């Protein structure tokens, strides 16, 4: 832990309150939009999305009572000579401690290993069928991945103390984000199974470290333009410079959470609750409307459905008031499995329902559009 955090427990608590990851808003966005990157195999996990968002900041709250939590949220990676010289550090924490000593390693923070250990916890929970505990660990995983994607959590100059920019940490990750969170828009991305998880996690850190100077520059430019670091003009100027890379960092964090979760689920043997398996089997047998993917979505999503006999088929979208907002299908169709793409670019964010009707049968599902 950092020296000033070592001196007294009170300072640990105060520091925890000051430097709470990306800030609650950003962590909610990162976790809440990870479903945009889920692949077709992960339809069950779409049911986790709301809970991943609701528990996105649990790890921050634990800092106030768990003395082992704080060091999981950062790594002052530029305090390692090998990183300064070569751009990387030893990935094995025990080997790193043998070289630098346990105190030094913990003093710099253990963020990358917190990510890897949390993946192990998810795998163990899935293996024993504890899907609720796995979800809570997954929310923590999203938090740590989010911190690894916040440049000031991976540098010794975490609060601008070495560049005369004291307070930049909270100005960037909390105050700025809270003002402009509605402008943080991104779609999901494809995901793949990760063969080497340690390489993946450390590469994420190395890539995101490149934006440390960008964060500091956004602060110094905004201050130079406005003569302040606290008024609305300052934050508007900061955001105008920081928006492109901030959205990029948050999108990658959200996508990385999906990719890591998919990987650990595969490693656990792709387990699903019996109720989810029964539901999938029932859908394959005959008439059925499947959960759209991705969900939440922005602005496009895919809807799959099964028709068990030839007939007139209707597939419509409704808003919460019951008003029809789109008709995707209204025609005679043969028996079979079909896919329709829905584009919600002309609709506001919100909850919508899609209804499939044919041969006297009807099924409705819910989807969420987030812009």
Short mmCIF file of C-alpha atoms in Angstrom, two decimals:
data_model
loop_
_atom_site.label_atom_id
_atom_site.label_comp_id
_atom_site.label_asym_id
_atom_site.label_seq_id
_atom_site.Cartn_x
_atom_site.Cartn_y
_atom_site.Cartn_z
CA UNK A 1 0.00 0.00 0.00
CA UNK A 2 1.08 3.58 -0.52
CA UNK A 3 3.10 5.10 2.35
CA UNK A 4 0.43 7.55 3.46
CA UNK A 5 -2.07 4.68 3.64
CA UNK A 6 0.28 2.66 5.83
CA UNK A 7 0.43 5.20 8.63
CA UNK A 8 -3.07 4.96 10.01
CA UNK A 9 -6.31 3.07 9.33
CA UNK A 10 -8.22 6.34 9.19
CA UNK A 11 -6.16 7.43 6.20
CA UNK A 12 -7.02 4.17 4.47
CA UNK A 13 -10.71 4.85 4.88
CA UNK A 14 -10.40 8.47 3.73
CA UNK A 15 -8.35 7.51 0.70
CA UNK A 16 -10.89 4.85 -0.15
CA UNK A 17 -13.63 7.44 -0.21
CA UNK A 18 -11.58 9.80 -2.36
CA UNK A 19 -10.42 7.31 -4.99
CA UNK A 20 -13.36 5.03 -5.69
CA UNK A 21 -12.39 3.46 -9.00
CA UNK A 22 -13.87 5.11 -12.05
CA UNK A 23 -16.61 6.50 -9.85
CA UNK A 24 -20.01 4.91 -9.37
CA UNK A 25 -21.48 6.18 -12.65
CA UNK A 26 -18.69 4.80 -14.82
CA UNK A 27 -18.62 1.40 -13.12
CA UNK A 28 -22.38 1.14 -13.58
CA UNK A 29 -22.00 1.86 -17.30
CA UNK A 30 -19.13 -0.61 -17.75
CA UNK A 31 -20.88 -3.47 -15.97
CA UNK A 32 -24.36 -2.62 -17.20
CA UNK A 33 -23.39 -2.61 -20.87
CA UNK A 34 -21.24 -5.72 -20.89
CA UNK A 35 -24.25 -7.64 -22.23
CA UNK A 36 -23.84 -5.73 -25.49
CA UNK A 37 -20.80 -7.93 -26.15
CA UNK A 38 -22.25 -11.29 -25.05
CA UNK A 39 -22.20 -13.91 -27.79
CA UNK A 40 -24.99 -16.33 -28.66
CA UNK A 41 -23.80 -18.91 -26.13
CA UNK A 42 -24.25 -16.47 -23.25
CA UNK A 43 -27.99 -15.90 -23.44
CA UNK A 44 -28.41 -17.07 -19.84
CA UNK A 45 -26.04 -14.37 -18.61
CA UNK A 46 -28.22 -11.62 -20.05
CA UNK A 47 -30.26 -12.17 -16.90
CA UNK A 48 -27.22 -11.08 -14.89
CA UNK A 49 -26.82 -7.68 -16.51
CA UNK A 50 -29.02 -5.68 -14.13
CA UNK A 51 -27.35 -7.30 -11.11
CA UNK A 52 -23.86 -6.73 -12.50
CA UNK A 53 -24.73 -3.03 -12.70
CA UNK A 54 -26.37 -2.94 -9.26
CA UNK A 55 -23.28 -4.52 -7.64
CA UNK A 56 -20.73 -2.68 -9.77
CA UNK A 57 -19.36 -0.68 -6.83
CA UNK A 58 -19.50 -3.36 -4.12
CA UNK A 59 -15.72 -3.66 -4.24
CA UNK A 60 -15.33 0.06 -3.48
CA UNK A 61 -17.69 -0.15 -0.52
CA UNK A 62 -15.64 -3.01 0.97
CA UNK A 63 -12.64 -0.71 1.32
CA UNK A 64 -14.20 0.91 4.39
CA UNK A 65 -14.10 -2.31 6.41
CA UNK A 66 -11.80 -4.79 4.61
CA UNK A 67 -8.12 -3.80 5.01
CA UNK A 68 -7.10 -6.16 2.18
CA UNK A 69 -9.38 -4.59 -0.43
CA UNK A 70 -7.77 -1.24 -1.22
CA UNK A 71 -4.61 -2.59 -2.86
CA UNK A 72 -6.72 -4.62 -5.31
CA UNK A 73 -7.85 -1.44 -7.08
CA UNK A 74 -4.58 -0.06 -8.44
CA UNK A 75 -1.03 -0.77 -9.47
CA UNK A 76 1.65 1.92 -9.57
CA UNK A 77 3.26 0.06 -12.42
CA UNK A 78 5.73 2.81 -13.28
CA UNK A 79 7.45 2.29 -9.92
CA UNK A 80 8.84 -0.97 -11.33
CA UNK A 81 12.23 -0.41 -13.02
CA UNK A 82 11.52 -3.14 -15.59
CA UNK A 83 8.36 -1.36 -16.72
CA UNK A 84 10.14 1.97 -17.10
CA UNK A 85 12.98 0.33 -19.03
CA UNK A 86 11.15 -2.30 -21.07
CA UNK A 87 7.40 -1.66 -20.78
CA UNK A 88 6.49 -4.77 -18.81
CA UNK A 89 6.80 -6.46 -15.42
CA UNK A 90 7.01 -10.09 -14.29
CA UNK A 91 3.50 -11.52 -14.29
CA UNK A 92 3.94 -14.06 -11.49
CA UNK A 93 3.37 -12.28 -8.19
CA UNK A 94 5.49 -14.70 -6.14
CA UNK A 95 8.45 -14.24 -8.47
CA UNK A 96 7.94 -10.49 -8.33
CA UNK A 97 7.99 -10.59 -4.52
CA UNK A 98 11.22 -12.59 -4.55
CA UNK A 99 12.87 -9.80 -6.55
CA UNK A 100 11.36 -6.71 -4.92
CA UNK A 101 10.06 -7.98 -1.59
CA UNK A 102 6.45 -8.53 -0.54
CA UNK A 103 6.13 -5.10 1.05
CA UNK A 104 7.18 -3.29 -2.13
CA UNK A 105 4.85 -5.32 -4.37
CA UNK A 106 1.84 -4.78 -2.12
CA UNK A 107 2.79 -1.12 -1.71
CA UNK A 108 2.39 -0.67 -5.49
CA UNK A 109 -1.01 -2.40 -5.57
CA UNK A 110 -2.06 -5.82 -6.85
CA UNK A 111 -4.78 -4.96 -9.40
CA UNK A 112 -3.85 -7.45 -12.17
CA UNK A 113 -3.74 -10.36 -9.76
CA UNK A 114 -7.05 -9.29 -8.22
CA UNK A 115 -8.56 -9.70 -11.69
CA UNK A 116 -7.05 -13.17 -12.12
CA UNK A 117 -8.02 -14.31 -8.61
CA UNK A 118 -11.57 -13.09 -9.11
CA UNK A 119 -11.79 -15.14 -12.30
CA UNK A 120 -10.75 -18.17 -10.25
CA UNK A 121 -13.52 -17.37 -7.75
CA UNK A 122 -16.12 -17.18 -10.53
CA UNK A 123 -14.96 -20.52 -11.93
CA UNK A 124 -15.15 -22.17 -8.50
CA UNK A 125 -18.66 -20.80 -7.85
CA UNK A 126 -19.88 -21.96 -11.26
CA UNK A 127 -18.31 -25.37 -10.66
CA UNK A 128 -20.32 -25.91 -7.50
CA UNK A 129 -23.52 -24.55 -9.05
CA UNK A 130 -23.62 -21.34 -6.98
CA UNK A 131 -24.71 -19.00 -9.76
CA UNK A 132 -25.64 -16.14 -7.42
CA UNK A 133 -22.16 -16.09 -5.87
CA UNK A 134 -20.65 -16.33 -9.36
CA UNK A 135 -22.67 -13.27 -10.38
CA UNK A 136 -21.40 -11.28 -7.38
CA UNK A 137 -17.82 -12.23 -8.21
CA UNK A 138 -18.49 -11.25 -11.84
CA UNK A 139 -19.63 -7.80 -10.66
CA UNK A 140 -16.33 -7.47 -8.79
CA UNK A 141 -14.46 -8.63 -11.89
CA UNK A 142 -16.11 -5.84 -13.85
CA UNK A 143 -15.07 -3.35 -11.20
CA UNK A 144 -11.42 -4.42 -11.24
CA UNK A 145 -11.34 -4.49 -15.04
CA UNK A 146 -12.84 -1.00 -14.96
CA UNK A 147 -10.09 0.18 -12.62
CA UNK A 148 -7.48 -1.38 -14.91
CA UNK A 149 -8.97 0.72 -17.69
CA UNK A 150 -8.75 3.97 -15.72
CA UNK A 151 -5.24 5.33 -16.43
CA UNK A 152 -4.79 7.03 -13.06
CA UNK A 153 -5.21 3.66 -11.34
CA UNK A 154 -2.09 2.31 -13.00
CA UNK A 155 0.45 5.08 -12.33
CA UNK A 156 2.39 6.46 -9.38
CA UNK A 157 1.11 9.90 -10.38
CA UNK A 158 -2.42 8.75 -9.53
CA UNK A 159 -3.56 12.16 -8.26
CA UNK A 160 -1.33 14.48 -10.27
CA UNK A 161 0.92 14.99 -7.25
CA UNK A 162 4.08 14.83 -9.38
CA UNK A 163 2.84 17.22 -12.06
CA UNK A 164 1.24 19.95 -9.96
CA UNK A 165 -2.29 18.69 -10.72
CA UNK A 166 -3.51 17.66 -7.30
CA UNK A 167 -7.12 16.48 -7.36
CA UNK A 168 -7.13 15.43 -11.02
CA UNK A 169 -8.08 11.89 -10.05
CA UNK A 170 -11.57 12.71 -8.81
CA UNK A 171 -12.02 15.55 -11.31
CA UNK A 172 -11.54 13.16 -14.21
CA UNK A 173 -13.10 9.90 -13.10
CA UNK A 174 -16.00 11.16 -10.98
CA UNK A 175 -16.91 14.81 -11.48
CA UNK A 176 -16.42 14.87 -15.25
CA UNK A 177 -18.09 11.50 -15.81
CA UNK A 178 -21.13 12.41 -13.70
CA UNK A 179 -21.64 15.54 -15.80
CA UNK A 180 -21.34 13.85 -19.19
CA UNK A 181 -22.39 10.24 -18.57
CA UNK A 182 -25.29 10.57 -21.02
CA UNK A 183 -22.77 11.19 -23.80
CA UNK A 184 -20.92 7.94 -23.14
CA UNK A 185 -22.35 5.81 -25.94
CA UNK A 186 -20.90 2.66 -27.42
CA UNK A 187 -21.94 -0.64 -28.97
CA UNK A 188 -20.76 -4.10 -28.05
CA UNK A 189 -17.93 -5.90 -29.78
CA UNK A 190 -17.13 -9.50 -30.65
CA UNK A 191 -15.54 -11.70 -28.01
CA UNK A 192 -13.29 -14.75 -28.12
CA UNK A 193 -12.05 -17.36 -25.67
CA UNK A 194 -8.84 -16.12 -24.04
CA UNK A 195 -6.08 -18.72 -24.22
CA UNK A 196 -3.58 -16.90 -21.98
CA UNK A 197 -5.44 -14.98 -19.29
CA UNK A 198 -2.37 -13.49 -17.63
CA UNK A 199 -1.06 -12.11 -20.92
CA UNK A 200 -4.51 -10.67 -21.64
CA UNK A 201 -4.79 -8.90 -18.28
CA UNK A 202 -1.30 -7.44 -18.35
CA UNK A 203 -1.68 -6.36 -21.98
CA UNK A 204 -4.82 -4.51 -20.92
CA UNK A 205 -2.78 -2.60 -18.33
CA UNK A 206 0.06 -1.80 -20.72
CA UNK A 207 -2.34 -0.52 -23.38
CA UNK A 208 -4.32 1.63 -20.96
CA UNK A 209 -1.20 3.09 -19.36
CA UNK A 210 -0.60 4.93 -22.63
CA UNK A 211 -3.52 7.23 -21.73
CA UNK A 212 -2.03 8.55 -18.47
CA UNK A 213 -0.56 11.56 -20.27
CA UNK A 214 -3.86 12.10 -22.11
CA UNK A 215 -5.77 12.38 -18.83
CA UNK A 216 -3.23 14.81 -17.40
CA UNK A 217 -3.25 16.85 -20.61
CA UNK A 218 -7.05 17.12 -20.58
CA UNK A 219 -6.80 18.61 -17.10
CA UNK A 220 -4.00 21.06 -17.88
CA UNK A 221 -5.62 22.24 -21.12
CA UNK A 222 -8.98 22.79 -19.45
CA UNK A 223 -7.33 24.74 -16.65
CA UNK A 224 -5.34 26.86 -19.12
CA UNK A 225 -8.50 27.68 -21.09
CA UNK A 226 -10.78 28.47 -18.15
CA UNK A 227 -8.40 29.46 -15.35
CA UNK A 228 -10.24 27.05 -13.04
CA UNK A 229 -10.45 23.39 -12.09
CA UNK A 230 -13.93 23.44 -10.63
CA UNK A 231 -16.44 25.37 -12.73
CA UNK A 232 -18.67 24.11 -15.52
CA UNK A 233 -16.49 25.66 -18.21
CA UNK A 234 -13.49 23.68 -16.94
CA UNK A 235 -15.36 20.37 -17.11
CA UNK A 236 -16.77 21.16 -20.55
CA UNK A 237 -13.27 21.89 -21.83
CA UNK A 238 -11.88 18.77 -20.17
CA UNK A 239 -14.61 16.62 -21.69
CA UNK A 240 -14.13 18.04 -25.19
CA UNK A 241 -10.57 16.73 -25.15
CA UNK A 242 -11.10 13.58 -23.07
CA UNK A 243 -14.33 12.24 -24.57
CA UNK A 244 -12.86 10.15 -27.43
CA UNK A 245 -10.35 8.21 -25.35
CA UNK A 246 -12.63 8.02 -22.30
CA UNK A 247 -15.41 6.35 -24.29
CA UNK A 248 -12.81 4.09 -25.91
CA UNK A 249 -11.46 3.00 -22.52
CA UNK A 250 -14.90 2.32 -21.08
CA UNK A 251 -16.02 0.40 -24.16
CA UNK A 252 -12.97 -1.81 -23.99
CA UNK A 253 -13.50 -2.40 -20.26
CA UNK A 254 -17.09 -3.47 -20.85
CA UNK A 255 -16.07 -5.74 -23.72
CA UNK A 256 -13.19 -7.19 -21.69
CA UNK A 257 -15.57 -8.09 -18.87
CA UNK A 258 -17.72 -10.03 -21.35
CA UNK A 259 -14.66 -11.74 -22.80
CA UNK A 260 -13.25 -12.71 -19.40
CA UNK A 261 -16.63 -13.92 -18.16
CA UNK A 262 -17.10 -16.03 -21.28
CA UNK A 263 -13.62 -17.50 -20.85
CA UNK A 264 -14.10 -18.48 -17.22
CA UNK A 265 -17.53 -19.97 -18.01
CA UNK A 266 -15.97 -22.12 -20.74
CA UNK A 267 -13.18 -23.14 -18.34
CA UNK A 268 -15.82 -24.19 -15.81
CA UNK A 269 -17.41 -26.49 -18.39
CA UNK A 270 -20.18 -24.15 -19.63
CA UNK A 271 -22.50 -24.90 -16.69
CA UNK A 272 -26.08 -23.61 -16.66
CA UNK A 273 -28.84 -23.85 -14.05
CA UNK A 274 -31.30 -26.66 -14.75
CA UNK A 275 -34.06 -24.12 -15.35
CA UNK A 276 -32.04 -22.46 -18.11
CA UNK A 277 -31.27 -25.80 -19.75
CA UNK A 278 -34.93 -26.83 -19.67
CA UNK A 279 -35.92 -23.51 -21.22
CA UNK A 280 -33.42 -23.91 -24.07
CA UNK A 281 -34.64 -27.44 -24.79
CA UNK A 282 -38.25 -26.33 -24.82
CA UNK A 283 -37.47 -23.57 -27.31
CA UNK A 284 -35.85 -25.95 -29.76
CA UNK A 285 -38.84 -28.33 -29.85
CA UNK A 286 -41.38 -26.02 -31.48
CA UNK A 287 -42.91 -22.57 -31.46
CA UNK A 288 -40.78 -20.17 -29.48
CA UNK A 289 -39.38 -16.67 -29.19
CA UNK A 290 -35.81 -16.45 -27.97
CA UNK A 291 -34.19 -13.69 -25.97
CA UNK A 292 -32.75 -11.03 -28.23
CA UNK A 293 -28.99 -10.70 -28.47
CA UNK A 294 -27.34 -8.49 -27.42
CA UNK A 295 -29.51 -7.19 -24.62
CA UNK A 296 -29.25 -4.39 -23.59
CA UNK A 297 -28.47 -3.12 -27.09
CA UNK A 298 -27.57 0.05 -29.00
CA UNK A 299 -28.88 0.45 -31.63
CA UNK A 300 -29.22 -3.02 -33.21
CA UNK A 301 -30.12 -6.42 -31.82
CA UNK A 302 -30.99 -9.86 -33.20
CA UNK A 303 -34.26 -11.68 -32.52
CA UNK A 304 -34.52 -15.43 -33.17
CA UNK A 305 -37.77 -17.39 -33.26
CA UNK A 306 -39.16 -20.77 -34.27
CA UNK A 307 -42.32 -21.47 -36.28
CA UNK A 308 -43.69 -25.02 -35.91
CA UNK A 309 -46.11 -24.93 -38.86
CA UNK A 310 -46.86 -22.88 -41.94
CA UNK A 311 -49.06 -19.85 -41.27
CA UNK A 312 -49.40 -16.10 -40.86
CA UNK A 313 -46.61 -14.78 -38.62
CA UNK A 314 -46.51 -11.44 -36.83
CA UNK A 315 -43.49 -10.01 -35.00
CA UNK A 316 -43.99 -6.55 -33.50
CA UNK A 317 -42.22 -4.18 -31.09
CA UNK A 318 -44.10 -2.27 -28.37
CA UNK A 319 -43.11 0.42 -25.88
CA UNK A 320 -44.04 0.35 -22.19
CA UNK A 321 -47.38 2.06 -22.88
CA UNK A 322 -48.35 -0.77 -25.24
CA UNK A 323 -47.97 1.39 -28.35
CA UNK A 324 -46.69 -0.44 -31.40
CA UNK A 325 -43.41 1.16 -32.51
CA UNK A 326 -42.28 -1.29 -35.19
CA UNK A 327 -43.59 -4.21 -37.23
CA UNK A 328 -40.80 -6.57 -38.25
CA UNK A 329 -42.85 -9.40 -39.76
CA UNK A 330 -46.44 -9.78 -40.98
CA UNK A 331 -46.63 -12.48 -43.63
CA UNK A 332 -47.08 -16.18 -44.39
CA UNK A 333 -44.05 -18.23 -43.36
CA UNK A 334 -42.99 -21.86 -43.51
CA UNK A 335 -42.03 -24.01 -40.53
CA UNK A 336 -38.48 -23.33 -39.37
CA UNK A 337 -36.11 -21.19 -37.32
CA UNK A 338 -35.70 -17.53 -38.30
CA UNK A 339 -33.61 -14.50 -37.40
CA UNK A 340 -34.61 -10.84 -37.62
CA UNK A 341 -32.44 -7.80 -37.00
CA UNK A 342 -34.05 -4.87 -35.20
CA UNK A 343 -32.64 -1.34 -35.40
CA UNK A 344 -33.75 0.97 -32.61
CA UNK A 345 -31.83 4.04 -33.78
CA UNK A 346 -35.07 5.99 -34.16
CA UNK A 347 -36.30 5.21 -30.65
CA UNK A 348 -35.36 6.64 -27.25
CA UNK A 349 -33.64 4.59 -24.57
CA UNK A 350 -35.98 2.42 -22.55
CA UNK A 351 -37.67 -0.93 -22.06
CA UNK A 352 -39.50 -2.46 -25.02
CA UNK A 353 -41.44 -5.65 -25.63
CA UNK A 354 -41.37 -7.81 -28.74
CA UNK A 355 -44.27 -10.14 -29.52
CA UNK A 356 -44.40 -13.17 -31.80
CA UNK A 357 -47.84 -14.42 -32.84
CA UNK A 358 -48.87 -17.25 -35.18
CA UNK A 359 -51.53 -19.97 -35.41
CA UNK A 360 -53.24 -18.87 -32.21
CA UNK A 361 -49.99 -18.86 -30.21
CA UNK A 362 -48.34 -15.80 -28.76
CA UNK A 363 -45.11 -15.13 -26.86
CA UNK A 364 -43.67 -11.88 -25.51
CA UNK A 365 -40.18 -10.97 -24.28
CA UNK A 366 -38.56 -7.83 -22.91
CA UNK A 367 -35.52 -5.98 -24.27
CA UNK A 368 -33.65 -2.85 -23.22
CA UNK A 369 -32.37 -0.12 -25.53
CA UNK A 370 -29.54 1.97 -24.02
CA UNK A 371 -28.17 5.00 -25.85
#
